[in-house]
């Protein structure tokens, strides 16, 4: 049986591209939602899941931070995928024919320049490849989709304009999820530890909770907060740090965090992507 890796979207989505890039020998498994992609792994329909977590231009992907802690899965790796958006049309369509362009909200926000310059109406679709699939099925006159080259190949559309993203360095960070954690050697190359935590309801709790990372020289590369209930009184934080929990300074920082937090949950300990050192684009806090 072929090894399968789950992703959210339809074939040709950027997550599909990421799956094929990192695991070329695995079969990508399209899922309707992120929850379905997680479930595919827990139900053993797939061995892994490729999940986008944030984009260099559009920011974090909605819902992911809420789903991660409850998924029961572990982060075992990360991948930084350059995102190249193509303007796709039914064969024979000219630029002046286009009145409406459809795509995922993040793709539309990453291609504002060409949309604004041409005065097109931007319509949000559930995902990029889904917009391409629908366009191919309906052959709608005056409409275009923004999606990947892979989507153009799958659905028989023409690439009218290549690489229409505003930022040439447009990149999405993906995390790779599995049912079992990995245990990278703490002394073999850079390691990332990802976790979520809630601070106690006391003055300066977040300042005190994070103080241990500063005093122990542990670099926080990502820190985000989000509301976990409808009352806006409980905030949960997602963080990535450089280092392994077996490292003495990281262990001390996490112990101090636990003292000032209501809950700390490790989501994964995994090797740092080479992209971090090559690009220098992933900084610290």
PDB file of C-alpha atoms in Angstrom, residues 48-211:
ATOM      1  CA  UNK A  48       1.400  12.136   7.904  1.00  0.00           C
ATOM      2  CA  UNK A  49      -0.322  15.498   7.449  1.00  0.00           C
ATOM      3  CA  UNK A  50       1.133  18.617   5.786  1.00  0.00           C
ATOM      4  CA  UNK A  51      -0.374  21.680   7.503  1.00  0.00           C
ATOM      5  CA  UNK A  52       0.278  25.358   6.602  1.00  0.00           C
ATOM      6  CA  UNK A  53       0.775  27.439   9.715  1.00  0.00           C
ATOM      7  CA  UNK A  54       1.695  30.904   8.465  1.00  0.00           C
ATOM      8  CA  UNK A  55       2.706  32.911   5.400  1.00  0.00           C
ATOM      9  CA  UNK A  56       5.361  35.598   5.098  1.00  0.00           C
ATOM     10  CA  UNK A  57       2.886  38.007   3.457  1.00  0.00           C
ATOM     11  CA  UNK A  58      -0.550  37.077   4.805  1.00  0.00           C
ATOM     12  CA  UNK A  59       0.295  35.986   8.348  1.00  0.00           C
ATOM     13  CA  UNK A  60      -1.016  32.995  10.238  1.00  0.00           C
ATOM     14  CA  UNK A  61      -3.484  30.506   8.814  1.00  0.00           C
ATOM     15  CA  UNK A  62      -6.861  30.713  10.552  1.00  0.00           C
ATOM     16  CA  UNK A  63      -8.016  27.900  12.876  1.00  0.00           C
ATOM     17  CA  UNK A  64      -4.717  26.025  12.947  1.00  0.00           C
ATOM     18  CA  UNK A  65      -3.662  27.161  16.427  1.00  0.00           C
ATOM     19  CA  UNK A  66      -7.036  26.115  17.834  1.00  0.00           C
ATOM     20  CA  UNK A  67      -6.875  22.686  16.193  1.00  0.00           C
ATOM     21  CA  UNK A  68      -3.256  21.767  16.949  1.00  0.00           C
ATOM     22  CA  UNK A  69      -3.497  21.199  20.728  1.00  0.00           C
ATOM     23  CA  UNK A  70      -6.624  19.056  20.396  1.00  0.00           C
ATOM     24  CA  UNK A  71      -5.482  17.003  17.389  1.00  0.00           C
ATOM     25  CA  UNK A  72      -3.560  14.438  19.423  1.00  0.00           C
ATOM     26  CA  UNK A  73      -0.792  14.615  16.805  1.00  0.00           C
ATOM     27  CA  UNK A  74       2.836  15.688  17.063  1.00  0.00           C
ATOM     28  CA  UNK A  75       4.894  18.067  14.949  1.00  0.00           C
ATOM     29  CA  UNK A  76       7.788  16.048  13.498  1.00  0.00           C
ATOM     30  CA  UNK A  77       9.168  18.528  10.981  1.00  0.00           C
ATOM     31  CA  UNK A  78       8.790  21.827   9.180  1.00  0.00           C
ATOM     32  CA  UNK A  79       8.997  22.928   5.554  1.00  0.00           C
ATOM     33  CA  UNK A  80       9.221  26.398   4.029  1.00  0.00           C
ATOM     34  CA  UNK A  81       7.535  26.373   0.617  1.00  0.00           C
ATOM     35  CA  UNK A  82       8.021  29.268  -1.848  1.00  0.00           C
ATOM     36  CA  UNK A  83       4.533  30.188  -3.064  1.00  0.00           C
ATOM     37  CA  UNK A  84       4.204  31.077  -6.738  1.00  0.00           C
ATOM     38  CA  UNK A  85       0.740  32.220  -7.777  1.00  0.00           C
ATOM     39  CA  UNK A  86      -0.358  31.855 -11.395  1.00  0.00           C
ATOM     40  CA  UNK A  87      -3.257  33.608 -13.101  1.00  0.00           C
ATOM     41  CA  UNK A  88      -5.264  30.748 -14.612  1.00  0.00           C
ATOM     42  CA  UNK A  89      -7.959  31.034 -17.284  1.00  0.00           C
ATOM     43  CA  UNK A  90      -9.846  28.784 -19.709  1.00  0.00           C
ATOM     44  CA  UNK A  91      -7.888  28.434 -22.933  1.00  0.00           C
ATOM     45  CA  UNK A  92      -8.359  31.402 -25.260  1.00  0.00           C
ATOM     46  CA  UNK A  93      -9.212  33.929 -22.536  1.00  0.00           C
ATOM     47  CA  UNK A  94      -7.434  37.285 -22.841  1.00  0.00           C
ATOM     48  CA  UNK A  95      -6.404  39.604 -20.026  1.00  0.00           C
ATOM     49  CA  UNK A  96      -8.955  42.237 -21.088  1.00  0.00           C
ATOM     50  CA  UNK A  97     -11.745  39.641 -20.853  1.00  0.00           C
ATOM     51  CA  UNK A  98     -11.290  39.133 -17.111  1.00  0.00           C
ATOM     52  CA  UNK A  99     -13.754  40.806 -14.741  1.00  0.00           C
ATOM     53  CA  UNK A 100     -13.648  38.462 -11.718  1.00  0.00           C
ATOM     54  CA  UNK A 101     -10.789  36.563 -10.095  1.00  0.00           C
ATOM     55  CA  UNK A 102     -11.348  33.810  -7.520  1.00  0.00           C
ATOM     56  CA  UNK A 103      -8.991  32.235  -5.006  1.00  0.00           C
ATOM     57  CA  UNK A 104      -8.307  31.604  -1.325  1.00  0.00           C
ATOM     58  CA  UNK A 105      -8.365  34.735   0.830  1.00  0.00           C
ATOM     59  CA  UNK A 106      -4.614  34.473   1.479  1.00  0.00           C
ATOM     60  CA  UNK A 107      -3.805  34.135  -2.228  1.00  0.00           C
ATOM     61  CA  UNK A 108      -5.953  37.159  -3.065  1.00  0.00           C
ATOM     62  CA  UNK A 109      -4.228  39.215  -0.365  1.00  0.00           C
ATOM     63  CA  UNK A 110      -0.837  38.128  -1.718  1.00  0.00           C
ATOM     64  CA  UNK A 111      -1.753  39.306  -5.242  1.00  0.00           C
ATOM     65  CA  UNK A 112      -3.363  42.684  -4.499  1.00  0.00           C
ATOM     66  CA  UNK A 113      -1.231  44.571  -7.010  1.00  0.00           C
ATOM     67  CA  UNK A 114      -2.364  42.824 -10.199  1.00  0.00           C
ATOM     68  CA  UNK A 115      -5.973  42.732  -8.970  1.00  0.00           C
ATOM     69  CA  UNK A 116      -5.994  46.444  -8.188  1.00  0.00           C
ATOM     70  CA  UNK A 117      -4.201  47.455 -11.397  1.00  0.00           C
ATOM     71  CA  UNK A 118      -6.774  45.642 -13.533  1.00  0.00           C
ATOM     72  CA  UNK A 119      -9.832  46.588 -11.497  1.00  0.00           C
ATOM     73  CA  UNK A 120     -10.934  42.973 -11.057  1.00  0.00           C
ATOM     74  CA  UNK A 121     -13.527  41.883  -8.531  1.00  0.00           C
ATOM     75  CA  UNK A 122     -11.852  39.536  -6.040  1.00  0.00           C
ATOM     76  CA  UNK A 123     -14.072  36.688  -4.832  1.00  0.00           C
ATOM     77  CA  UNK A 124     -12.959  34.461  -1.953  1.00  0.00           C
ATOM     78  CA  UNK A 125     -12.984  30.705  -2.541  1.00  0.00           C
ATOM     79  CA  UNK A 126     -12.355  27.911  -0.024  1.00  0.00           C
ATOM     80  CA  UNK A 127      -8.933  27.186  -1.567  1.00  0.00           C
ATOM     81  CA  UNK A 128      -6.772  28.060  -4.558  1.00  0.00           C
ATOM     82  CA  UNK A 129      -7.006  24.751  -6.400  1.00  0.00           C
ATOM     83  CA  UNK A 130     -10.736  24.573  -5.701  1.00  0.00           C
ATOM     84  CA  UNK A 131     -11.154  27.877  -7.502  1.00  0.00           C
ATOM     85  CA  UNK A 132      -9.215  26.458 -10.463  1.00  0.00           C
ATOM     86  CA  UNK A 133     -11.291  23.263 -10.453  1.00  0.00           C
ATOM     87  CA  UNK A 134     -14.559  25.226 -10.444  1.00  0.00           C
ATOM     88  CA  UNK A 135     -13.350  27.503 -13.235  1.00  0.00           C
ATOM     89  CA  UNK A 136     -12.429  24.480 -15.375  1.00  0.00           C
ATOM     90  CA  UNK A 137     -15.831  22.904 -14.783  1.00  0.00           C
ATOM     91  CA  UNK A 138     -17.908  26.029 -15.485  1.00  0.00           C
ATOM     92  CA  UNK A 139     -15.654  27.625 -18.135  1.00  0.00           C
ATOM     93  CA  UNK A 140     -17.067  30.939 -16.891  1.00  0.00           C
ATOM     94  CA  UNK A 141     -16.452  33.771 -19.365  1.00  0.00           C
ATOM     95  CA  UNK A 142     -14.722  36.761 -17.830  1.00  0.00           C
ATOM     96  CA  UNK A 143     -13.424  34.828 -14.825  1.00  0.00           C
ATOM     97  CA  UNK A 144      -9.965  33.735 -13.716  1.00  0.00           C
ATOM     98  CA  UNK A 145      -8.454  31.872 -10.785  1.00  0.00           C
ATOM     99  CA  UNK A 146      -5.224  32.349  -8.873  1.00  0.00           C
ATOM    100  CA  UNK A 147      -3.630  28.989  -8.142  1.00  0.00           C
ATOM    101  CA  UNK A 148      -0.537  26.861  -8.705  1.00  0.00           C
ATOM    102  CA  UNK A 149       1.048  25.576 -11.896  1.00  0.00           C
ATOM    103  CA  UNK A 150       0.129  22.092 -10.676  1.00  0.00           C
ATOM    104  CA  UNK A 151      -3.547  23.127 -10.563  1.00  0.00           C
ATOM    105  CA  UNK A 152      -3.293  24.396 -14.150  1.00  0.00           C
ATOM    106  CA  UNK A 153      -1.904  21.033 -15.259  1.00  0.00           C
ATOM    107  CA  UNK A 154      -4.510  19.009 -13.361  1.00  0.00           C
ATOM    108  CA  UNK A 155      -7.545  21.003 -14.529  1.00  0.00           C
ATOM    109  CA  UNK A 156      -6.451  21.874 -18.055  1.00  0.00           C
ATOM    110  CA  UNK A 157      -6.260  25.646 -17.603  1.00  0.00           C
ATOM    111  CA  UNK A 158      -3.930  28.134 -19.262  1.00  0.00           C
ATOM    112  CA  UNK A 159      -1.386  30.162 -17.289  1.00  0.00           C
ATOM    113  CA  UNK A 160      -2.116  33.668 -18.565  1.00  0.00           C
ATOM    114  CA  UNK A 161       0.339  35.429 -16.230  1.00  0.00           C
ATOM    115  CA  UNK A 162       3.108  33.741 -14.247  1.00  0.00           C
ATOM    116  CA  UNK A 163       4.177  34.531 -10.679  1.00  0.00           C
ATOM    117  CA  UNK A 164       1.614  37.258  -9.957  1.00  0.00           C
ATOM    118  CA  UNK A 165       2.343  37.432  -6.201  1.00  0.00           C
ATOM    119  CA  UNK A 166       3.260  40.887  -4.874  1.00  0.00           C
ATOM    120  CA  UNK A 167       6.335  39.713  -2.949  1.00  0.00           C
ATOM    121  CA  UNK A 168       8.993  37.654  -4.758  1.00  0.00           C
ATOM    122  CA  UNK A 169       9.971  35.981  -1.463  1.00  0.00           C
ATOM    123  CA  UNK A 170       6.410  34.899  -0.666  1.00  0.00           C
ATOM    124  CA  UNK A 171       6.804  31.781   1.506  1.00  0.00           C
ATOM    125  CA  UNK A 172       4.502  29.559   3.560  1.00  0.00           C
ATOM    126  CA  UNK A 173       5.733  27.601   6.549  1.00  0.00           C
ATOM    127  CA  UNK A 174       4.257  24.113   6.823  1.00  0.00           C
ATOM    128  CA  UNK A 175       4.447  21.763   9.776  1.00  0.00           C
ATOM    129  CA  UNK A 176       4.432  17.997   9.309  1.00  0.00           C
ATOM    130  CA  UNK A 177       2.208  16.100  11.732  1.00  0.00           C
ATOM    131  CA  UNK A 178       2.329  12.441  12.794  1.00  0.00           C
ATOM    132  CA  UNK A 179       0.687  10.215  15.381  1.00  0.00           C
ATOM    133  CA  UNK A 180       3.988   9.483  17.146  1.00  0.00           C
ATOM    134  CA  UNK A 181       6.598  12.085  18.119  1.00  0.00           C
ATOM    135  CA  UNK A 182      10.170  12.058  16.875  1.00  0.00           C
ATOM    136  CA  UNK A 183      13.124  12.277  19.219  1.00  0.00           C
ATOM    137  CA  UNK A 184      15.921  14.164  17.454  1.00  0.00           C
ATOM    138  CA  UNK A 185      19.374  13.939  18.969  1.00  0.00           C
ATOM    139  CA  UNK A 186      19.823  17.165  20.962  1.00  0.00           C
ATOM    140  CA  UNK A 187      23.435  17.372  19.846  1.00  0.00           C
ATOM    141  CA  UNK A 188      22.927  16.833  16.102  1.00  0.00           C
ATOM    142  CA  UNK A 189      22.112  20.172  14.528  1.00  0.00           C
ATOM    143  CA  UNK A 190      19.581  22.903  15.338  1.00  0.00           C
ATOM    144  CA  UNK A 191      16.264  21.822  16.863  1.00  0.00           C
ATOM    145  CA  UNK A 192      12.911  23.613  17.194  1.00  0.00           C
ATOM    146  CA  UNK A 193      10.549  23.014  20.120  1.00  0.00           C
ATOM    147  CA  UNK A 194       6.897  24.053  19.651  1.00  0.00           C
ATOM    148  CA  UNK A 195       4.412  24.357  22.505  1.00  0.00           C
ATOM    149  CA  UNK A 196       1.265  26.083  23.707  1.00  0.00           C
ATOM    150  CA  UNK A 197       0.663  27.572  27.148  1.00  0.00           C
ATOM    151  CA  UNK A 198      -1.796  29.632  29.178  1.00  0.00           C
ATOM    152  CA  UNK A 199      -0.643  32.135  31.764  1.00  0.00           C
ATOM    153  CA  UNK A 200      -2.087  32.498  35.230  1.00  0.00           C
ATOM    154  CA  UNK A 201      -4.450  35.413  35.799  1.00  0.00           C
ATOM    155  CA  UNK A 202      -2.001  37.553  37.757  1.00  0.00           C
ATOM    156  CA  UNK A 203      -0.325  40.887  36.934  1.00  0.00           C
ATOM    157  CA  UNK A 204       2.689  40.624  34.599  1.00  0.00           C
ATOM    158  CA  UNK A 205       2.175  36.859  34.240  1.00  0.00           C
ATOM    159  CA  UNK A 206       3.296  36.749  30.599  1.00  0.00           C
ATOM    160  CA  UNK A 207       6.354  38.874  31.352  1.00  0.00           C
ATOM    161  CA  UNK A 208       7.314  36.557  34.201  1.00  0.00           C
ATOM    162  CA  UNK A 209       6.545  33.395  32.218  1.00  0.00           C
ATOM    163  CA  UNK A 210       8.805  34.404  29.351  1.00  0.00           C
ATOM    164  CA  UNK A 211      11.548  35.858  31.526  1.00  0.00           C
TER     165      UNK A 211
END
